[in-house]
Amino acid sequence: MKDARILGVRVDCLDMGSTLERIERFVDEGGPHLVATVNPEFVMRAQKDREFARVIASAELCLPDGVGVVWAARRQGCDVRQPVAGVDLVQPLAAMCARRGFRLFLLGAAPGVAGALAAKLRSGNPTLEVASHPGAPDPSQDAETLKLIHEHGTQVLLVAYGAPAQELWIDRLRNRLGVAVAVGVGGAFDYLTGRVPRAPAWMRRAGLEWLHRLGRQPWRIRRMAVLPVYAIKVLRNDT
Ligand code: UDP
């Protein structure tokens, strides 16, 4: 599998279909495998947060999440056309789990959100075995969360605590999770349950989802302030 290095962070050159195939293979092999959805904010954080950089480097898959990463990866010859974002992965992944009989667990987001998404996924995939829990990244919650994950016999775990909390949480508990695959999916549960509206299709196609996010959640400006710096660094240094 070809990959790109964006300011030192690995990004795998995958589309949605090949991502699902890889995840299916991970479950067949047994775990634990970490899947990270790498966006420009990840890349910038990894520049100064060594612990986060180490965890991302240890991921078995680093998906190109967002147009900023696709753009940088294509500059290095990566044949990726569309981002593979966590939010777009959840539904096809649930369908694959239903088809293969893989047990899915949705962890994170505000109380009620993961449960609502589980109900929605179940109604689209009647054979899907899916459980959910809001949980929290705080170690005081670990015992209860692990118990629920184990009781469900979880094979595929989606963690929606936002970055970097979700990746650090998965890394901290990696060998106790007992799952084959753990994926950090950020705010995906909020989008998929309609808590936070997604950008219209034309904006997504034009690569402007970030602008829509900013309009809805202006507090993101502080996090997005790194994006011009990201673009300049990528243009200066394609390694
Ligand atoms: N969240 C959580 N527990 C926490 C902090 C955050 O479940 O202690 C959830 C929050 O409800 C939201 C997600 O983590 O669903 C973070 O979403 P955001 O859009 O900020 O993540 P991004 O996609 O930008 O990484």
Coordinates of C-alpha atoms and ligand atoms in Angstrom, one line a residue:
M1 CA 0.0 0.0 0.0
K2 CA 1.4 3.4 -1.0
D3 CA 1.5 6.1 1.6
A4 CA 2.4 9.8 1.8
R5 CA 4.3 11.6 4.5
I6 CA 2.8 15.0 5.4
L7 CA 5.2 16.9 7.6
G8 CA 6.3 13.6 9.0
V9 CA 2.8 12.1 9.5
R10 CA 2.0 9.0 7.5
V11 CA -1.2 9.0 5.4
D12 CA -2.3 5.9 3.6
C13 CA -3.4 6.2 0.0
L14 CA -6.8 4.6 0.3
D15 CA -10.3 5.2 -0.9
M16 CA -13.5 4.1 0.9
G17 CA -13.7 0.7 -0.8
S18 CA -10.1 -0.3 0.0
T19 CA -10.4 1.1 3.6
L20 CA -13.4 -1.2 4.2
E21 CA -11.5 -4.2 2.8
R22 CA -8.5 -3.5 5.1
I23 CA -10.8 -3.2 8.1
E24 CA -12.5 -6.4 7.2
R25 CA -9.1 -8.1 7.0
F26 CA -8.1 -6.7 10.4
V27 CA -11.2 -8.2 12.0
D28 CA -10.5 -11.6 10.4
E29 CA -6.9 -11.4 11.7
G30 CA -7.9 -10.3 15.2
G31 CA -6.7 -7.2 17.0
P32 CA -5.9 -4.7 18.3
H33 CA -5.6 -2.4 15.3
L34 CA -5.9 1.4 15.5
V35 CA -7.4 3.4 12.6
A36 CA -6.8 7.1 12.7
T37 CA -8.5 9.7 10.4
V38 CA -5.8 12.2 9.8
N39 CA -6.7 15.8 9.0
P40 CA -4.6 18.9 8.9
E41 CA -5.2 19.6 12.6
F42 CA -3.8 16.2 13.4
V43 CA -0.7 16.9 11.3
M44 CA -0.1 20.2 13.0
R45 CA -0.7 18.8 16.5
A46 CA 1.8 16.0 15.8
Q47 CA 4.5 18.7 15.1
K48 CA 4.6 19.7 18.7
D49 CA 2.9 16.9 20.6
R50 CA 5.3 13.9 20.6
E51 CA 2.9 11.6 22.4
F52 CA 0.2 12.2 19.8
A53 CA 2.7 11.8 17.0
R54 CA 3.8 8.5 18.5
V55 CA 0.2 7.2 18.7
I56 CA -0.6 8.2 15.1
A57 CA 2.6 6.6 13.9
S58 CA 1.6 3.4 15.7
A59 CA -1.8 3.3 13.8
E60 CA -2.3 0.4 11.3
L61 CA -4.3 2.7 9.1
C62 CA -4.0 6.5 8.7
L63 CA -6.9 7.6 6.6
P64 CA -6.9 10.8 4.5
D65 CA -9.6 12.8 6.3
G66 CA -10.3 16.1 4.7
V67 CA -9.4 18.0 1.5
G68 CA -6.3 19.5 3.1
V69 CA -4.8 16.0 3.6
V70 CA -5.9 14.8 0.2
W71 CA -4.3 17.8 -1.5
A72 CA -1.0 17.3 0.3
A73 CA -1.0 13.5 -0.4
R74 CA -1.7 14.0 -4.1
R75 CA 1.3 16.3 -4.3
Q76 CA 3.3 13.2 -3.4
G77 CA 1.7 11.1 -6.1
C78 CA -1.0 9.5 -3.9
D79 CA -3.9 8.5 -6.1
V80 CA -6.7 9.6 -3.7
R81 CA -9.6 11.6 -5.0
Q82 CA -11.9 12.0 -2.1
P83 CA -11.2 12.2 1.7
V84 CA -12.1 9.1 3.7
A85 CA -13.6 10.9 6.7
G86 CA -14.7 9.1 9.9
V87 CA -18.2 10.5 9.4
D88 CA -18.4 8.9 5.9
L89 CA -17.0 5.6 7.1
V90 CA -19.5 4.8 9.8
Q91 CA -22.5 3.8 7.7
P92 CA -20.6 1.6 5.2
L93 CA -18.7 0.1 8.0
A94 CA -21.9 -0.7 9.9
A95 CA -23.2 -2.4 6.7
M96 CA -20.0 -4.4 6.4
C97 CA -20.3 -5.5 10.1
A98 CA -23.9 -6.5 9.5
R99 CA -23.0 -8.6 6.4
R100 CA -20.0 -10.3 8.1
G101 CA -21.7 -10.7 11.6
F102 CA -19.0 -8.4 13.2
R103 CA -20.1 -6.9 16.5
L104 CA -20.0 -3.1 16.6
F105 CA -19.8 -0.7 19.6
L106 CA -20.3 3.1 19.5
L107 CA -18.5 4.9 22.3
G108 CA -18.6 8.6 23.0
A109 CA -20.5 11.8 22.3
A110 CA -23.1 13.4 24.6
P111 CA -25.6 11.1 26.5
G112 CA -28.2 9.7 24.1
V113 CA -26.3 10.4 20.9
A114 CA -24.5 7.1 20.4
G115 CA -27.7 5.3 21.4
A116 CA -29.7 7.2 18.8
L117 CA -27.1 6.4 16.1
A118 CA -27.1 2.7 17.1
A119 CA -30.9 2.7 16.6
K120 CA -30.5 4.3 13.2
L121 CA -27.9 1.8 12.1
R122 CA -29.9 -1.1 13.4
S123 CA -33.0 0.1 11.4
G124 CA -30.8 0.3 8.2
N125 CA -29.1 -3.1 8.9
P126 CA -31.5 -5.3 10.8
T127 CA -29.0 -8.1 11.5
L128 CA -26.4 -5.6 12.9
E129 CA -25.3 -6.4 16.5
V130 CA -24.5 -2.9 17.8
A131 CA -24.2 -1.5 21.4
S132 CA -23.4 2.0 22.6
H133 CA -22.3 4.0 25.6
P134 CA -21.4 7.7 26.0
G135 CA -18.5 7.0 28.4
A136 CA -15.7 9.6 28.8
P137 CA -12.0 9.6 28.2
D138 CA -11.3 10.0 31.9
P139 CA -9.6 7.0 33.5
S140 CA -12.2 6.9 36.2
Q141 CA -14.6 5.6 33.5
D142 CA -12.4 2.9 32.2
A143 CA -13.7 0.0 34.2
E144 CA -17.3 0.5 33.3
T145 CA -16.6 1.2 29.6
L146 CA -14.3 -1.9 29.3
K147 CA -17.0 -4.0 30.9
L148 CA -19.6 -2.9 28.4
I149 CA -17.2 -3.4 25.5
H150 CA -16.3 -6.9 26.6
E151 CA -19.9 -7.9 27.5
H152 CA -20.9 -7.0 23.9
G153 CA -18.1 -9.2 22.5
T154 CA -17.1 -6.1 20.5
Q155 CA -15.0 -6.6 17.4
V156 CA -15.2 -3.1 15.8
L157 CA -15.1 -0.1 18.2
L158 CA -15.8 3.5 17.1
V159 CA -14.6 6.1 19.6
A160 CA -16.1 9.6 19.3
Y161 CA -14.2 11.6 22.0
G162 CA -12.7 14.1 19.5
A163 CA -8.9 14.2 18.7
P164 CA -6.5 13.8 20.4
A165 CA -8.5 12.4 23.3
Q166 CA -9.9 9.4 21.4
E167 CA -6.5 8.3 20.0
L168 CA -4.8 8.7 23.4
W169 CA -7.6 6.8 25.0
I170 CA -7.4 3.9 22.5
D171 CA -3.6 3.8 22.9
R172 CA -3.8 3.8 26.7
L173 CA -6.3 0.8 26.7
R174 CA -5.2 -0.8 23.5
N175 CA -4.3 -4.2 25.0
R176 CA -7.3 -4.3 27.3
L177 CA -10.0 -3.5 24.8
G178 CA -10.2 -7.0 23.4
V179 CA -11.4 -5.6 20.0
A180 CA -10.0 -6.2 16.6
V181 CA -10.3 -2.6 15.3
A182 CA -10.7 0.7 17.1
V183 CA -11.4 3.8 15.0
G184 CA -11.3 7.5 16.3
V185 CA -14.3 9.2 14.5
G186 CA -14.4 12.7 16.1
G187 CA -17.8 14.4 15.9
A188 CA -19.2 11.8 13.5
F189 CA -22.0 10.7 15.9
D190 CA -23.3 14.3 16.2
Y191 CA -23.4 14.6 12.4
L192 CA -25.0 11.2 11.7
T193 CA -27.8 11.8 14.2
G194 CA -28.4 15.3 12.9
R195 CA -27.3 17.0 16.1
V196 CA -24.9 19.1 14.1
P197 CA -25.9 19.6 10.4
R198 CA -23.4 18.7 7.7
A199 CA -22.5 20.9 4.8
P200 CA -24.8 20.5 1.7
A201 CA -23.5 18.1 -0.9
W202 CA -22.3 20.9 -3.3
M203 CA -20.1 22.4 -0.5
R204 CA -18.6 19.0 0.3
R205 CA -17.9 18.4 -3.3
A206 CA -16.2 21.8 -3.6
G207 CA -14.0 20.9 -0.6
L208 CA -15.7 23.6 1.5
E209 CA -17.0 21.5 4.4
W210 CA -14.6 23.3 6.7
L211 CA -16.2 26.6 5.9
H212 CA -19.7 25.3 6.8
R213 CA -18.3 23.9 10.0
L214 CA -16.9 27.3 10.9
G215 CA -20.2 29.0 10.1
R216 CA -22.1 26.6 12.5
Q217 CA -19.4 26.4 15.2
P218 CA -17.5 29.6 15.2
W219 CA -15.4 28.5 18.2
R220 CA -13.5 26.3 15.7
I221 CA -11.7 29.4 14.4
R222 CA -9.0 28.8 17.0
R223 CA -8.4 25.3 15.9
M224 CA -8.6 26.2 12.2
A225 CA -6.1 29.0 12.6
V226 CA -3.4 26.4 12.1
L227 CA -4.7 25.6 8.6
P228 CA -2.9 28.4 6.6
V229 CA 0.3 27.5 8.5
Y230 CA -0.3 23.9 7.5
A231 CA -0.7 24.9 3.8
I232 CA 2.5 27.0 3.8
K233 CA 4.5 24.3 5.5
V234 CA 3.3 21.6 3.0
L235 CA 4.2 23.9 0.1
R236 CA 7.6 24.5 1.5
N237 CA 8.5 21.0 2.5
D238 CA 6.9 18.0 0.8
T239 CA 8.4 15.4 3.1
Ligands
UDP1 N1 -16.8 14.2 23.4 C1 -17.1 13.2 24.3 N2 -16.5 13.2 25.6 C2 -15.6 14.2 25.9 C3 -15.3 15.2 25.0 C4 -15.9 15.1 23.7 O1 -17.8 12.3 24.0 O2 -15.1 14.2 27.0 C5 -17.4 14.1 22.1 C6 -18.3 15.3 21.7 O3 -19.6 15.1 22.2 C7 -18.3 15.2 20.2 C8 -16.9 14.7 19.9 O4 -16.4 14.1 21.1 O5 -19.2 14.3 19.7 C9 -15.9 15.7 19.4 O6 -16.4 16.2 18.3 P1 -15.5 17.3 17.4 O7 -16.4 17.6 16.2 O8 -14.9 18.3 18.2 O9 -14.3 16.3 16.9 P2 -13.4 16.4 15.6 O10 -14.2 15.7 14.5 O11 -13.2 17.9 15.3 O12 -12.2 15.7 16.1

